[in-house]
Every structure is written in C-alpha cells, then in structure tokens.
Short mmCIF file of C-alpha atoms and ligand atoms in Angstrom, two decimals:
data_model
loop_
_atom_site.label_atom_id
_atom_site.label_comp_id
_atom_site.label_asym_id
_atom_site.label_seq_id
_atom_site.Cartn_x
_atom_site.Cartn_y
_atom_site.Cartn_z
CA MET I 18 16.03 -31.81 -2.60
CA MET I 19 14.78 -30.72 -6.02
CA SER I 20 17.21 -29.06 -8.42
CA ARG I 21 16.33 -25.55 -9.53
CA GLY I 22 15.47 -26.88 -12.98
CA GLU I 23 13.04 -29.37 -11.47
CA ILE I 24 11.53 -26.66 -9.27
CA ALA I 25 11.02 -24.34 -12.23
CA ASP I 26 9.53 -27.11 -14.39
CA ALA I 27 7.20 -28.32 -11.67
CA LEU I 28 6.05 -24.77 -10.95
CA GLN I 29 5.57 -23.89 -14.59
CA GLY I 30 3.05 -26.69 -14.86
CA LEU I 31 1.03 -25.20 -11.98
CA LEU I 32 1.14 -21.49 -12.81
CA ARG I 33 -0.39 -19.12 -15.33
CA CYS I 34 2.55 -16.71 -15.08
CA SER I 35 5.98 -17.71 -16.32
CA VAL I 36 8.78 -18.94 -14.11
CA GLU I 37 12.24 -17.55 -14.81
CA ARG I 38 15.45 -19.28 -13.86
CA ASP I 39 18.53 -17.33 -12.71
CA ARG I 40 16.77 -13.98 -12.89
CA PRO I 41 19.17 -11.07 -12.13
CA LEU I 42 17.84 -9.07 -9.18
CA SER I 43 19.92 -5.90 -9.02
CA GLY I 44 17.56 -4.13 -11.46
CA LEU I 45 14.70 -4.82 -9.04
CA SER I 46 16.30 -2.87 -6.22
CA THR I 47 16.78 0.87 -6.04
CA LEU I 48 20.30 0.26 -4.68
CA GLY I 49 21.17 -1.77 -7.76
CA VAL I 50 23.09 -4.54 -5.99
CA GLY I 51 22.71 -8.28 -5.69
CA GLY I 52 22.84 -11.59 -7.51
CA TRP I 53 20.10 -13.63 -9.06
CA ALA I 54 17.02 -15.62 -8.11
CA GLU I 55 17.27 -19.29 -8.97
CA CYS I 56 13.53 -19.29 -9.50
CA TYR I 57 11.52 -16.10 -10.06
CA ALA I 58 7.88 -15.27 -10.82
CA GLU I 59 5.71 -12.15 -11.24
CA PRO I 60 2.13 -13.36 -10.73
CA THR I 61 -0.84 -11.38 -11.99
CA GLU I 62 -3.43 -13.64 -10.39
CA LEU I 63 -4.26 -14.43 -6.81
CA GLU I 64 -4.22 -18.18 -7.41
CA ASP I 65 -0.62 -18.04 -8.64
CA PHE I 66 0.55 -16.39 -5.41
CA LEU I 67 -1.18 -19.10 -3.41
CA VAL I 68 0.28 -21.88 -5.54
CA LEU I 69 3.78 -20.45 -5.15
CA ARG I 70 3.40 -20.09 -1.41
CA ARG I 71 1.95 -23.59 -1.04
CA PHE I 72 4.60 -25.17 -3.25
CA SER I 73 7.54 -23.64 -1.38
CA HIS I 74 5.96 -24.64 1.93
CA ARG I 75 5.47 -28.22 0.80
CA GLU I 76 8.96 -28.56 -0.68
CA GLY I 77 10.66 -26.71 2.18
CA LEU I 78 12.08 -24.05 -0.13
CA PRO I 79 13.05 -20.53 0.95
CA PHE I 80 10.34 -18.10 -0.14
CA HIS I 81 11.06 -14.41 -0.69
CA VAL I 82 8.83 -11.56 -1.74
CA VAL I 83 10.06 -8.47 -3.50
CA GLY I 84 7.95 -5.33 -3.67
CA GLY I 85 9.38 -2.09 -5.03
CA GLY I 86 12.92 -3.05 -4.00
CA SER I 87 13.41 0.32 -2.34
CA ASN I 88 14.33 -0.94 1.12
CA VAL I 89 16.20 -4.14 0.38
CA VAL I 90 19.78 -5.36 0.04
CA PHE I 91 19.94 -8.48 -2.11
CA ALA I 92 22.69 -11.00 -1.45
CA ASP I 93 25.32 -11.49 -4.13
CA GLY I 94 25.35 -14.73 -6.11
CA PRO I 95 22.55 -17.26 -6.49
CA ILE I 96 19.54 -16.96 -4.18
CA PRO I 97 18.01 -20.40 -3.71
CA GLY I 98 14.30 -21.07 -3.44
CA ILE I 99 11.59 -18.89 -4.95
CA VAL I 100 11.54 -15.12 -5.33
CA VAL I 101 8.11 -13.66 -6.02
CA SER I 102 7.61 -10.11 -7.20
CA THR I 103 4.34 -8.28 -6.55
CA ARG I 104 4.98 -5.62 -9.18
CA ARG I 105 2.38 -6.89 -11.65
CA TRP I 106 -0.22 -7.28 -8.92
CA ASN I 107 -1.11 -3.64 -8.68
CA ALA I 108 -4.79 -2.82 -9.13
CA VAL I 109 -6.63 -0.32 -6.97
CA ARG I 110 -10.37 0.18 -6.34
CA TRP I 111 -11.85 3.28 -4.73
CA LEU I 112 -14.78 2.45 -2.50
CA PRO I 113 -16.92 5.39 -1.28
CA ARG I 114 -18.09 5.09 2.29
CA GLU I 115 -20.15 7.85 3.96
CA ASP I 116 -17.72 10.75 4.45
CA ARG I 117 -14.67 8.68 3.51
CA VAL I 118 -13.17 6.70 0.67
CA VAL I 119 -11.47 3.34 1.05
CA ALA I 120 -8.67 2.50 -1.33
CA ASP I 121 -8.57 -1.27 -1.82
CA VAL I 122 -5.04 -1.72 -3.13
CA GLN I 123 -3.04 -4.69 -4.32
CA ALA I 124 0.42 -5.07 -2.83
CA GLY I 125 2.40 -4.21 -5.96
CA HIS I 126 0.78 -0.80 -6.50
CA ALA I 127 3.37 1.98 -6.28
CA LEU I 128 2.91 4.03 -3.12
CA ALA I 129 3.79 7.21 -5.05
CA SER I 130 0.92 6.56 -7.49
CA LEU I 131 -1.50 6.05 -4.62
CA VAL I 132 -0.37 9.30 -3.00
CA ALA I 133 -0.78 11.22 -6.27
CA ALA I 134 -4.16 9.65 -7.11
CA SER I 135 -5.46 10.32 -3.58
CA ALA I 136 -4.49 13.98 -3.77
CA LYS I 137 -6.11 14.31 -7.18
CA ARG I 138 -9.36 12.90 -5.78
CA GLY I 139 -9.31 15.29 -2.82
CA LEU I 140 -8.48 12.54 -0.35
CA THR I 141 -6.37 13.15 2.72
CA GLY I 142 -4.34 10.75 4.88
CA LEU I 143 -1.37 9.82 2.75
CA GLU I 144 0.35 13.18 2.27
CA PHE I 145 3.18 12.11 4.58
CA ALA I 146 4.09 9.37 2.09
CA LEU I 147 4.99 11.88 -0.61
CA GLY I 148 8.43 10.95 -1.86
CA ILE I 149 8.50 7.49 -0.27
CA PRO I 150 9.39 5.00 -2.99
CA GLY I 151 8.31 1.37 -3.17
CA THR I 152 5.03 -0.51 -3.23
CA VAL I 153 2.03 -0.40 -0.95
CA GLY I 154 2.79 -3.96 0.21
CA GLY I 155 6.33 -3.05 1.21
CA ALA I 156 5.04 0.11 2.88
CA VAL I 157 2.62 -1.93 5.00
CA VAL I 158 5.19 -4.57 5.93
CA GLY I 159 7.63 -1.93 7.17
CA ASN I 160 4.97 0.60 8.21
CA ALA I 161 6.68 3.16 5.99
CA GLY I 162 6.29 6.68 7.21
CA ALA I 163 7.61 10.14 7.88
CA GLY I 164 7.10 12.83 10.46
CA GLY I 165 5.56 10.52 13.04
CA ARG I 166 2.97 9.14 10.62
CA GLY I 167 2.87 5.73 9.01
CA VAL I 168 0.84 3.77 6.50
CA GLY I 169 -0.45 1.64 9.38
CA ASP I 170 -2.39 4.65 10.77
CA SER I 171 -4.99 4.39 7.99
CA LEU I 172 -4.92 0.65 7.51
CA GLU I 173 -8.24 -1.11 7.88
CA GLU I 174 -7.85 -4.58 6.49
CA VAL I 175 -5.09 -6.76 5.09
CA LEU I 176 -5.34 -9.86 2.93
CA SER I 177 -2.45 -12.29 3.18
CA ALA I 178 -1.25 -15.63 1.87
CA GLU I 179 -0.18 -17.57 4.94
CA PRO I 180 2.91 -19.81 4.99
CA ASP I 181 0.81 -22.87 4.11
CA GLY I 182 -0.73 -21.10 1.13
CA THR I 183 -4.13 -20.35 2.64
CA LEU I 184 -5.79 -16.99 2.32
CA ARG I 185 -6.41 -14.91 5.45
CA ARG I 186 -8.19 -11.63 6.00
CA TRP I 187 -6.93 -9.51 8.93
CA ARG I 188 -9.30 -6.88 10.25
CA THR I 189 -8.68 -3.85 12.46
CA GLY I 190 -7.73 -5.03 15.92
CA GLU I 191 -6.15 -8.24 14.63
CA PHE I 192 -2.89 -6.49 13.75
CA SER I 193 -0.93 -3.53 15.03
CA CYS I 194 1.61 -1.12 13.62
CA SER I 195 4.27 0.96 15.32
CA TYR I 196 7.37 2.81 14.17
CA ARG I 197 8.61 0.98 11.04
CA ARG I 198 6.94 -2.19 12.20
CA CYS I 199 3.78 -4.12 11.38
CA SER I 200 2.77 -7.20 13.40
CA LEU I 201 1.79 -8.94 10.14
CA SER I 202 5.37 -8.88 8.92
CA GLU I 203 6.17 -12.49 9.73
CA PRO I 204 8.47 -14.90 7.95
CA GLY I 205 6.53 -16.87 5.41
CA ARG I 206 3.54 -14.53 5.13
CA LEU I 207 2.86 -12.70 1.89
CA LEU I 208 0.73 -9.55 2.03
CA LEU I 209 -1.55 -9.45 -0.98
CA SER I 210 -3.73 -6.38 -0.63
CA CYS I 211 -5.02 -3.92 1.91
CA LYS I 212 -7.68 -1.32 2.54
CA ILE I 213 -6.55 2.19 3.33
CA VAL I 214 -9.14 4.62 4.70
CA LEU I 215 -8.89 8.19 3.46
CA GLY I 216 -10.78 11.34 4.43
CA LEU I 217 -12.10 14.14 2.25
CA ALA I 218 -10.35 17.49 2.32
CA PRO I 219 -9.98 20.64 0.24
CA ARG I 220 -7.23 20.40 -2.39
CA GLY I 221 -5.39 23.41 -0.93
CA GLU I 222 -5.11 21.73 2.44
CA ILE I 223 -3.79 18.51 0.91
CA GLU I 224 -1.23 20.49 -1.13
CA GLU I 225 -0.08 22.33 1.98
CA ASN I 226 0.37 19.06 3.84
CA MET I 227 2.34 17.62 0.95
CA GLU I 228 4.57 20.68 0.79
CA ARG I 229 5.36 20.28 4.47
CA PHE I 230 6.50 16.70 3.96
CA ARG I 231 8.31 17.60 0.74
CA SER I 232 10.41 20.18 2.53
CA ALA I 233 11.20 17.73 5.36
CA ARG I 234 12.97 15.59 2.77
CA ARG I 235 15.11 18.34 1.29
CA ILE I 236 18.37 17.19 2.88
CA GLN I 237 17.95 13.64 1.62
CA PRO I 238 19.97 12.70 -1.45
CA HIS I 239 17.97 12.82 -4.68
CA GLY I 240 18.60 10.87 -7.81
CA GLY I 241 21.32 8.48 -6.61
CA ARG I 242 20.83 4.76 -6.12
CA SER I 243 20.00 4.09 -2.46
CA ALA I 244 17.63 2.09 -0.28
CA GLY I 245 16.40 5.08 1.74
CA CYS I 246 17.30 5.32 5.39
CA SER I 247 19.66 2.51 6.38
CA PHE I 248 18.93 2.46 10.12
CA LYS I 249 15.85 3.05 12.22
CA ASN I 250 15.86 6.08 14.44
CA PRO I 251 16.60 5.10 18.04
CA ASP I 252 14.19 6.49 20.66
CA GLY I 253 14.21 10.26 20.64
CA GLU I 254 17.17 10.58 18.29
CA SER I 255 17.86 10.68 14.57
CA ALA I 256 20.08 7.89 13.26
CA GLY I 257 21.22 10.26 10.50
CA ARG I 258 22.35 12.87 13.00
CA LEU I 259 24.19 10.25 15.10
CA LEU I 260 25.94 8.81 12.05
CA ASP I 261 26.86 12.31 10.92
CA ARG I 262 28.27 13.29 14.33
CA CYS I 263 30.35 10.13 14.33
CA GLY I 264 31.91 11.15 11.02
CA CYS I 265 30.30 8.50 8.83
CA LYS I 266 29.62 10.75 5.84
CA GLY I 267 31.92 9.75 3.01
CA MET I 268 32.84 6.35 4.52
CA ALA I 269 32.97 3.80 1.72
CA VAL I 270 33.42 0.11 1.02
CA GLY I 271 33.99 -0.54 -2.67
CA ASP I 272 31.42 1.52 -4.52
CA ALA I 273 29.06 1.76 -1.57
CA VAL I 274 29.39 5.16 0.10
CA VAL I 275 27.64 7.07 2.89
CA SER I 276 25.87 10.09 1.40
CA ASP I 277 27.36 13.52 2.05
CA SER I 278 23.94 15.10 2.37
CA HIS I 279 22.30 12.65 4.80
CA ALA I 280 24.40 10.16 6.74
CA ASN I 281 21.60 7.59 7.02
CA PHE I 282 21.66 6.99 3.26
CA ILE I 283 24.08 4.65 1.54
CA LEU I 284 24.60 5.25 -2.17
CA ASN I 285 25.78 2.91 -4.85
CA ARG I 286 28.14 5.13 -6.83
CA GLY I 287 28.90 2.51 -9.47
CA ARG I 288 29.44 -1.18 -9.11
CA ALA I 289 28.73 -1.76 -5.44
CA THR I 290 27.91 -5.31 -4.38
CA GLY I 291 25.52 -6.45 -1.68
CA GLY I 292 28.62 -7.39 0.32
CA ASP I 293 29.99 -3.82 0.04
CA VAL I 294 26.74 -2.39 1.34
CA LEU I 295 26.57 -4.86 4.21
CA SER I 296 30.19 -4.22 5.23
CA LEU I 297 29.60 -0.48 5.16
CA LEU I 298 26.44 -0.79 7.25
CA ARG I 299 28.36 -2.82 9.81
CA ALA I 300 31.27 -0.36 9.87
CA CYS I 301 28.88 2.57 10.44
CA ARG I 302 27.00 0.72 13.13
CA ARG I 303 30.23 -0.25 14.89
CA ARG I 304 31.52 3.32 14.76
CA VAL I 305 28.32 4.76 16.24
CA PHE I 306 28.31 2.10 18.96
CA GLU I 307 31.94 2.72 19.90
CA ARG I 308 31.47 6.47 20.08
CA THR I 309 28.01 6.79 21.59
CA GLY I 310 27.01 3.40 23.00
CA VAL I 311 23.91 3.40 20.76
CA LEU I 312 23.39 0.20 18.78
CA LEU I 313 21.54 1.12 15.60
CA GLU I 314 19.07 -1.33 14.14
CA PRO I 315 18.87 -1.60 10.38
CA GLU I 316 15.78 -0.38 8.62
CA VAL I 317 16.77 -1.89 5.29
CA ARG I 318 15.97 -5.54 4.82
CA PHE I 319 18.26 -8.32 3.71
CA LEU I 320 17.14 -10.85 1.15
CA GLY I 321 18.99 -14.08 0.42
CA TRP I 322 21.78 -13.82 3.02
CA LEU I 323 22.80 -16.64 5.33
CA TYR I 324 24.18 -14.54 8.17
CA ALA I 325 23.96 -10.85 7.64
CA TRP I 326 24.66 -9.24 10.93
CA ASP I 327 27.58 -10.48 13.03
CA GLY I 328 26.11 -13.94 12.97
CA GLU I 329 22.57 -12.90 13.88
CA PRO I 330 19.93 -14.52 11.73
CA ALA I 331 18.82 -11.95 9.18
CA ALA I 332 15.18 -12.43 10.17
CA ASN I 333 15.97 -10.55 13.38
CA MET I 334 16.82 -7.54 11.30
CA GLY I 335 13.38 -7.07 9.78
CA ASN I 336 12.75 -7.50 6.15
CA GLU I 337 11.27 -5.85 3.11
CA MET I 338 8.54 -7.95 1.55
CA ASP I 339 10.85 -10.87 1.81
CA GLU I 340 9.22 -13.15 4.23
CA GLY I 341 11.56 -16.09 3.91
CA ASN I 342 14.55 -14.16 5.09
CA GLU I 343 15.40 -16.76 7.67
CA THR I 344 18.66 -17.66 6.01
CA ALA I 345 21.37 -15.26 5.09
CA ARG I 346 24.90 -15.81 3.91
CA ARG I 347 27.80 -14.52 5.95
CA VAL I 348 30.02 -12.19 3.92
N1 LIG S 424 20.80 15.38 10.41
C1 LIG S 424 22.13 15.69 10.47
N2 LIG S 424 22.98 15.02 9.64
C2 LIG S 424 22.56 14.08 8.76
C3 LIG S 424 21.19 13.75 8.72
C4 LIG S 424 20.33 14.43 9.56
O1 LIG S 424 22.56 16.53 11.25
O2 LIG S 424 23.40 13.53 8.05
C5 LIG S 424 19.89 16.13 11.28
C6 LIG S 424 18.94 16.99 10.47
O3 LIG S 424 19.50 18.23 10.14
C7 LIG S 424 17.74 17.11 11.36
C8 LIG S 424 17.76 15.78 12.13
O4 LIG S 424 19.05 15.23 11.99
O5 LIG S 424 17.92 18.13 12.29
C9 LIG S 424 16.72 14.80 11.61
O6 LIG S 424 16.95 14.55 10.22
P1 LIG S 424 15.77 14.32 9.19
O7 LIG S 424 14.82 15.47 9.27
O8 LIG S 424 16.35 14.01 7.87
O9 LIG S 424 14.99 13.11 9.78
P2 LIG S 424 15.48 11.64 10.02
O10 LIG S 424 15.08 11.29 11.40
O11 LIG S 424 16.91 11.44 9.65
C10 LIG S 424 13.25 10.52 9.24
C11 LIG S 424 12.93 9.23 8.53
C12 LIG S 424 12.93 9.42 7.03
C13 LIG S 424 11.95 10.51 6.67
C14 LIG S 424 12.41 11.80 7.37
C15 LIG S 424 11.53 13.00 7.06
C16 LIG S 424 13.76 7.29 9.75
C17 LIG S 424 14.88 6.32 9.92
N3 LIG S 424 13.95 8.25 8.84
O12 LIG S 424 14.60 10.84 8.96
O13 LIG S 424 12.49 8.19 6.46
O14 LIG S 424 11.93 10.71 5.27
O15 LIG S 424 12.38 11.56 8.80
O16 LIG S 424 10.31 12.87 7.68
O17 LIG S 424 12.74 7.18 10.42
C18 LIG S 424 13.19 6.08 5.59
O18 LIG S 424 12.54 5.58 6.48
O19 LIG S 424 13.77 5.39 4.70
C19 LIG S 424 13.29 7.53 5.55
C20 LIG S 424 14.08 8.13 4.68
#
C-alpha cells in the first residue's frame, strides 16, 4: 500500500494540475462539516481526470468526486484515497439545433448559472432548477429536481470516465433517470459532461415558470449552512411533513439542528461535525419510523465514511458525485 506522500508524488508526476495533501474539505460543502482529503486535485483538463481515475483503479485506492458540495456530508478526520473536485471543469457551449438549443456543459458548471444563462437566452426547460445549488454533474448524478421535474428529463447525452479510466459516451436510451436517481450514478464512475436540450420560449413565460418554482421554495430555510433536503420523499408523501409531524423540528446533535422552517433541512449552526449530522439524521429517521412505520431514505450523500447507516454500506445510501463511496466509517 502506498503512503499518501508516495501517492501524491506519483500523481504529481502524471498530472498538469497540482495535487494537494491533507486538503480541508468542510469549505467545499454547503453544510461546512468534515475532515480532510489525504490527496486532492481540481483538474482543468480531461486527461487529468482520466489519469486520476486510472491511477486510483490501478492502485486500488478509494476514489471520490466532489461537485458543488451541496448534497454531501463529509466524514470527519482523514479521508484516504483521492478526492477529485470538478469545480474548475466548468465550460459550457450552446449548440443551436433546429427549434432547440443544446447546452453542452462540463460537470463542474454551477447549475444556478446554467439556469440564469438559459433564461437570459430565452431557453426553457430548466426553470424548475431555480434555487437548486450545486453543479450540473451533481445534479445529473442525483437527478436533482423540484415539482415533479428533474434534470434527467432534458438530458440527451452524458460523457463519463469509467472506473478503469476509459472514456464513455452514453446516449439517450442507454441511461434512465427517475426521482432523485440516475442509472449512471455507479460507484467508480465520474460524470464529465452532458448535453441538456432546451426549447425556445418567450421571456415572460420563462419568468412566470421561474416565479412558480421560486414560491414553492419559500418555506425552505435561506442563508443557513445546509445540504438541502436530507431525505427523499417516500411515495406520495413529503418527508418534510412527516418529520415535522413527528416533532423533529429543533432536534439537535451538537451544532447540527433540524430547521424550524422546513423539517427536512439540517442546519449547521456553528461547529457541527459530520458525526453530529449523521447522528441527527439517524435520530430523525428512527423517530419517524417508530411513529409512522415509514423508513426514510437519505437524499444527502456520504463521502469518506466506513459505515454510515446502522452498519449498511454507505454506497446503498446513494451518493453525491462521490463515486467511491463504498467505504464509510462508523461513528
Ligand atoms: N411541510 C410541513 N412541514 C415541514 C416541511 C413541509 O408541513 O417542515 C409541508 C408543506 O407545507 C407542504 C408539504 O409538506 O404542504 C410539502 O413541502 P414542500 O412543498 O416543501 O415540498 P417537499 O416535498 O418537502 C420537495 C423537494 C425539494 C424541492 C421542493 C419544492 C424532496 C425531498 N424535496 O420538497 O427539493 O425544493 O419539493 O419543489 O424531493 C432537495 O431535493 O434537496 C429539495 C430541497
């Protein structure tokens, strides 16, 4: 097994971007919790992503991808292996096609920027994503959405780095998306870019659509540090409403607290740790199960843990852009 110094040195010789050792991660998540990556890189070139993926595959190292950090709970302490951020891989090209426009977007592009730029260009299809934080890559992996719509609805093509470091293009029909799920979200796969098909519409109509989605988010907490909705909605029900009815608002572990305005949001009110957030998620889930019999499934993803959920491997819990989430640490 290579030491982290040897890993960083070996990688540095292969990459154009720099490799950082012991990179603190909390600043890369909207929740603001977590430890540090033993080996961290922010590639700006395709080849660097492929080299990183290939290297970790060959050396048997855990491989994690971080997008916008808006749906992830990092583990506390050192996170072994390689953490790759897509945030500097963020170009977008607008390709006209008959009565449509295709946005060819790299994974690290902020979803909010894409929504704003689309509206400005008179393009419709992404209004529902207004107010959703994070990157386009993360949005695809988790099929981010609102009001019954998701990024997957307009997705035409996805380019990925496969676990062995080869490049693969997925076309319509070769993948599928459903509520908060994309079939391409597999351990070890890194989504690099995608094509999103947008229609043309009058500005007024786009604005109206956006206003509708804006008002749907009014009860969500604004401004605090959170990772968005903690749990997926079970069939036909709102997780937030269930958590609220079970009296979860205000529950806290350390500095992690359930929001008073929307019970499906956990806020970091100061110095919360990843462990605090995880314990609070478990306590909420247990309470809802005991009182209603509904077992909520987390929507947030867990990066760097050995066992995150009552001994279940964290990979069963879904994950942000962190493909190598197979190992999680029990807290
Ligand atoms: N409600 C309560 N108490 C609460 C929270 C909600 O009574 O603490 C009630 C609301 O008053 C409303 C109902 O539950 O009558 C549904 O709430 P809301 O409209 O907020 O929708 P949601 O199902 O909780 C979903 C998505 C959000 C998305 C909103 C708006 C999930 C898990 N959540 O929330 O997405 O922004 O709809 O479209 O699918 C996310 O995925 O991170 C996320 C925030």
